[in-house]
Amino acid sequence: MREPLDVVWSRPLPEGAQPSTVTVSQDAAGRWFVSLLCDDAVTPAPATTAVGIDAGITSLVTLSTGEKITNPRHERRDRARLAKAQREVSRKEKGSANRARARLKAAKVYARITDRRRDHLHKLTTRLVRENQTVVIEDLTVRNMVKNGRLARAISDAAWRDMRTMLEYKCAWYGRELVIVDRWFPSSKLCGACGTIRTKLPLNVREWTCECGVVHDRDVNAAKNILAAGLAVSACGDGVRPQRESSRTGRSSMKQEPQRATAGLPRL
Ligand SMILES: [Zn+2]
């Protein structure tokens, strides 16, 4: 067949761009992706500010500025649909055509969630990197947020991994510094005002008052502490056993991270 393909472009190619690499892939929902790698010079705008980012589940992320970024619209509803579709899969007989059909349907719902999430994350990370010279995040390779349910957690963990990857390459493009502070750093339990560390802070406690009298929004306090830790690391080179990501300036590519819409697909 030599018919033109019905393509949905995620964004226009830069003017005059000559793709050097073309990658074709297919996801579990049966969709085909073509990604084009092009060289494109990025001119970083000067920025002097720094931002700390706390990853959450109720909010997608909270910034040290106090801003809370919510999840994409419709995500809650789509999650409910996904849970239902996954139950359908488990009800069908193993190896049957019905099960394969149910599985594909669940994969499609999941792909929609991750697509929306990724689009949302692209806009957010581009904005954060454009606006700030230093971006500080926590290393959440392993974390313990069991109370929020397996599905919500799988999706938010996948989103966080995607966000970190985007921040890594976008910081490199724009000549920004990405500082990653150690995951054992007590970002939530540390009072940003007086330095006292609480022994306990259950996940359902969203706001707390320190002995020193300061009232904290849990996530904003965490984001501020992450920022402070990152700046300390950035200034003296160590402090909280960070993995420091140095950033590079210069030529960049338009490469998007590989389409992994279903890479983190929860058990079907
Ligand atoms: Zn305090």
Coordinates of C-alpha atoms and ligand atoms in Angstrom, one line a residue:
M1 CA 0.0 0.0 0.0
R2 CA 1.3 3.4 -0.9
E3 CA -1.4 5.6 0.6
P4 CA -0.4 8.6 2.7
L5 CA -0.5 7.8 6.4
D6 CA -3.1 9.5 8.6
V7 CA -0.7 11.1 11.0
V8 CA -1.4 13.2 14.1
W9 CA 1.5 15.5 14.8
S10 CA 2.4 16.1 18.4
R11 CA 4.0 19.4 17.4
P12 CA 5.2 21.0 14.1
L13 CA 8.8 20.4 13.0
P14 CA 11.0 23.5 13.2
E15 CA 11.3 25.3 10.0
G16 CA 14.0 23.8 7.7
A17 CA 14.6 20.9 10.0
Q18 CA 16.0 17.8 8.5
P19 CA 15.3 14.7 10.6
S20 CA 18.4 12.7 11.1
T21 CA 16.8 9.7 12.7
V22 CA 13.3 8.3 12.3
T23 CA 12.0 5.8 14.9
V24 CA 8.9 3.7 14.5
S25 CA 7.3 2.0 17.4
Q26 CA 4.0 0.5 18.5
D27 CA 2.5 0.5 21.9
A28 CA 0.3 -2.0 23.7
A29 CA -2.8 -0.1 22.7
G30 CA -1.9 -0.9 19.0
R31 CA -1.0 2.6 18.1
W32 CA 2.0 3.4 15.9
F33 CA 4.4 6.2 16.7
V34 CA 7.0 7.8 14.5
S35 CA 9.5 10.0 16.2
L36 CA 11.8 12.3 14.3
L37 CA 15.2 13.4 15.6
C38 CA 16.3 16.9 14.5
D39 CA 19.0 19.3 15.4
D40 CA 17.6 22.7 16.6
A41 CA 19.5 25.5 18.4
V42 CA 17.9 26.5 21.6
T43 CA 18.6 30.0 22.9
P44 CA 18.2 30.0 26.7
A45 CA 16.6 33.0 28.2
P46 CA 18.5 34.3 31.2
A47 CA 17.0 33.2 34.6
T48 CA 18.2 33.7 38.1
T49 CA 15.6 32.0 40.2
A50 CA 15.6 28.5 41.6
V51 CA 12.7 26.2 42.3
G52 CA 12.1 23.1 44.5
I53 CA 9.6 20.6 43.4
D54 CA 7.8 18.1 45.7
A55 CA 6.1 15.2 44.0
G56 CA 2.7 14.3 45.2
I57 CA -0.4 12.3 44.5
T58 CA -3.2 14.6 45.4
S59 CA -1.5 17.4 43.6
L60 CA 0.8 16.3 40.8
V61 CA 3.6 18.5 42.1
T62 CA 3.9 21.4 44.6
L63 CA 6.5 24.1 44.0
S64 CA 8.5 25.9 46.6
T65 CA 6.7 29.1 45.5
G66 CA 3.6 27.6 47.0
E67 CA 2.0 26.8 43.7
K68 CA 0.2 23.5 43.4
I69 CA 0.0 21.9 40.0
T70 CA -3.0 19.6 39.7
N71 CA -3.3 16.5 37.6
P72 CA -4.8 16.8 34.1
R73 CA -8.5 17.2 33.9
H74 CA -10.5 14.0 33.6
E75 CA -7.8 11.9 35.1
R76 CA -9.8 10.8 38.0
R77 CA -12.6 9.7 35.8
D78 CA -10.2 7.9 33.4
R79 CA -8.7 6.1 36.3
A80 CA -12.0 4.8 37.4
R81 CA -12.6 3.6 33.8
L82 CA -9.2 1.9 33.8
A83 CA -9.9 0.1 37.1
K84 CA -13.2 -1.1 35.6
A85 CA -11.5 -2.2 32.4
Q86 CA -8.9 -4.1 34.4
R87 CA -11.5 -5.9 36.3
E88 CA -13.1 -6.9 33.0
V89 CA -9.8 -8.4 32.0
S90 CA -9.4 -10.5 35.1
R91 CA -13.0 -11.8 34.6
K92 CA -12.2 -13.2 31.2
E93 CA -10.8 -16.7 30.7
K94 CA -7.0 -16.8 30.3
G95 CA -5.9 -17.1 26.8
S96 CA -9.3 -16.4 25.3
A97 CA -10.1 -13.9 22.6
N98 CA -12.4 -12.0 24.9
R99 CA -9.5 -11.5 27.3
A100 CA -7.3 -10.2 24.5
R101 CA -10.0 -7.8 23.6
A102 CA -10.5 -6.6 27.2
R103 CA -6.8 -6.2 27.6
L104 CA -6.6 -4.0 24.5
K105 CA -9.4 -1.9 25.8
A106 CA -7.7 -1.4 29.1
A107 CA -4.4 -0.6 27.3
K108 CA -6.3 2.1 25.4
V109 CA -7.7 3.7 28.5
Y110 CA -4.2 3.6 30.1
A111 CA -2.7 5.1 27.0
R112 CA -5.1 8.0 27.1
I113 CA -4.2 8.7 30.7
T114 CA -0.5 8.6 30.1
D115 CA -0.8 10.7 26.9
R116 CA -2.7 13.4 28.7
R117 CA -0.3 13.2 31.6
R118 CA 2.7 13.5 29.3
D119 CA 1.3 16.5 27.5
H120 CA 0.7 18.1 30.8
L121 CA 4.2 17.3 32.0
H122 CA 5.8 18.7 28.8
K123 CA 4.1 22.0 29.3
L124 CA 5.0 22.1 33.0
T125 CA 8.7 21.1 32.7
T126 CA 9.3 23.5 29.8
R127 CA 7.8 26.3 31.9
L128 CA 9.9 25.4 35.0
V129 CA 13.1 25.1 33.0
R130 CA 12.5 28.4 31.1
E131 CA 11.7 30.3 34.3
N132 CA 14.5 29.0 36.6
Q133 CA 18.2 28.6 36.5
T134 CA 18.2 25.9 39.1
V135 CA 15.6 23.1 39.5
V136 CA 15.7 20.9 42.6
I137 CA 13.9 17.6 42.8
E138 CA 14.0 14.6 45.1
D139 CA 15.3 11.2 44.1
L140 CA 12.2 9.1 44.4
T141 CA 13.5 5.9 42.9
V142 CA 12.1 4.1 45.9
R143 CA 9.3 5.5 47.8
N144 CA 6.7 4.5 50.2
M145 CA 3.2 5.9 49.4
V146 CA 1.2 2.7 49.8
K147 CA -1.9 4.3 51.2
N148 CA -2.9 5.8 47.9
G149 CA -3.8 2.6 46.2
R150 CA -1.8 0.6 43.7
L151 CA -3.2 2.1 40.5
A152 CA -2.9 5.7 41.5
R153 CA 0.5 5.1 42.7
A154 CA 1.7 3.3 39.6
I155 CA 0.4 6.1 37.4
S156 CA 1.9 8.8 39.6
D157 CA 5.3 7.0 39.8
A158 CA 5.4 6.7 36.1
A159 CA 4.6 10.4 35.8
W160 CA 7.3 11.3 38.1
R161 CA 9.9 9.2 36.2
D162 CA 8.8 10.9 33.0
M163 CA 9.0 14.3 34.6
R164 CA 12.5 13.7 35.9
T165 CA 13.6 12.5 32.4
M166 CA 12.1 15.6 30.8
L167 CA 13.8 17.9 33.4
E168 CA 17.1 16.2 32.8
Y169 CA 17.2 16.8 29.0
K170 CA 15.4 20.2 29.1
C171 CA 17.9 21.5 31.7
A172 CA 20.7 20.3 29.4
W173 CA 19.1 22.1 26.4
Y174 CA 18.6 25.4 28.3
G175 CA 21.9 25.4 30.2
R176 CA 20.1 25.0 33.5
E177 CA 21.2 23.1 36.6
L178 CA 19.2 20.2 37.8
V179 CA 20.0 19.2 41.4
I180 CA 18.7 15.9 42.7
V181 CA 18.6 15.5 46.5
D182 CA 18.8 12.2 48.2
R183 CA 15.7 10.3 48.9
W184 CA 16.5 9.9 52.6
F185 CA 16.4 13.6 53.1
P186 CA 13.4 14.3 55.4
S187 CA 11.7 16.9 53.2
S188 CA 8.3 16.6 54.7
K189 CA 9.2 16.2 58.4
L190 CA 11.7 19.0 58.6
C191 CA 10.4 22.4 59.7
G192 CA 11.7 24.9 57.2
A193 CA 11.5 27.7 59.7
C194 CA 13.4 26.3 62.7
G195 CA 15.0 23.1 61.5
T196 CA 13.2 20.8 64.0
I197 CA 12.5 17.3 62.5
R198 CA 9.3 15.6 63.5
T199 CA 9.4 12.0 64.3
K200 CA 6.1 11.2 62.7
L201 CA 4.0 12.7 60.0
P202 CA 1.4 10.4 58.6
L203 CA 0.4 10.8 54.9
N204 CA -3.1 12.0 55.7
V205 CA -1.7 15.0 57.6
R206 CA -1.8 17.8 55.0
E207 CA -1.1 20.7 57.4
W208 CA 0.9 20.8 60.6
T209 CA 2.0 23.2 63.2
C210 CA 5.6 23.1 64.4
E211 CA 6.7 23.6 68.1
C212 CA 8.1 26.9 66.9
G213 CA 4.5 28.0 66.0
V214 CA 4.8 28.0 62.2
V215 CA 1.9 26.4 60.4
H216 CA 3.0 24.4 57.4
D217 CA 1.3 23.1 54.3
R218 CA 2.9 19.7 54.1
D219 CA 3.7 19.8 50.4
V220 CA 4.8 23.5 50.3
N221 CA 7.1 22.9 53.3
A222 CA 8.6 19.9 51.6
A223 CA 9.2 21.7 48.3
K224 CA 10.9 24.6 50.2
N225 CA 13.1 22.1 52.1
I226 CA 14.0 20.4 48.8
L227 CA 14.9 23.8 47.3
A228 CA 17.1 24.7 50.4
A229 CA 18.8 21.3 50.3
G230 CA 19.5 21.6 46.6
L231 CA 20.9 25.1 46.9
A232 CA 23.2 24.0 49.7
V233 CA 24.4 21.2 47.5
S234 CA 24.8 23.5 44.6
A235 CA 26.9 25.9 46.6
C236 CA 29.2 23.6 48.4
G237 CA 29.2 20.5 46.3
D238 CA 27.9 18.1 48.9
G239 CA 25.6 17.9 51.9
V240 CA 22.8 15.4 51.4
R241 CA 24.5 12.7 49.4
P242 CA 23.0 14.0 46.2
Q243 CA 23.4 12.7 42.7
R244 CA 24.2 15.9 41.0
E245 CA 23.3 16.2 37.4
S246 CA 25.5 18.7 35.6
S247 CA 23.9 20.4 32.7
R248 CA 25.3 21.3 29.4
T249 CA 24.6 24.2 27.1
G250 CA 24.8 24.2 23.4
R251 CA 23.2 22.3 20.6
S252 CA 20.2 20.3 21.4
S253 CA 17.9 18.0 19.7
M254 CA 14.2 17.9 19.3
K255 CA 14.2 14.4 20.4
Q256 CA 11.4 13.5 22.6
E257 CA 11.7 10.7 25.1
P258 CA 10.7 7.4 23.5
Q259 CA 7.0 6.9 23.5
R260 CA 6.4 4.6 26.4
A261 CA 2.7 5.0 26.8
T262 CA 2.3 1.6 28.3
A263 CA 5.8 0.9 29.6
G264 CA 4.5 1.2 33.2
L265 CA 1.3 -0.6 32.6
P266 CA -0.1 -1.9 35.9
R267 CA -0.9 -5.5 36.0
L268 CA -3.8 -6.3 33.7
Ligands
ZN1 ZN 9.6 24.9 63.5

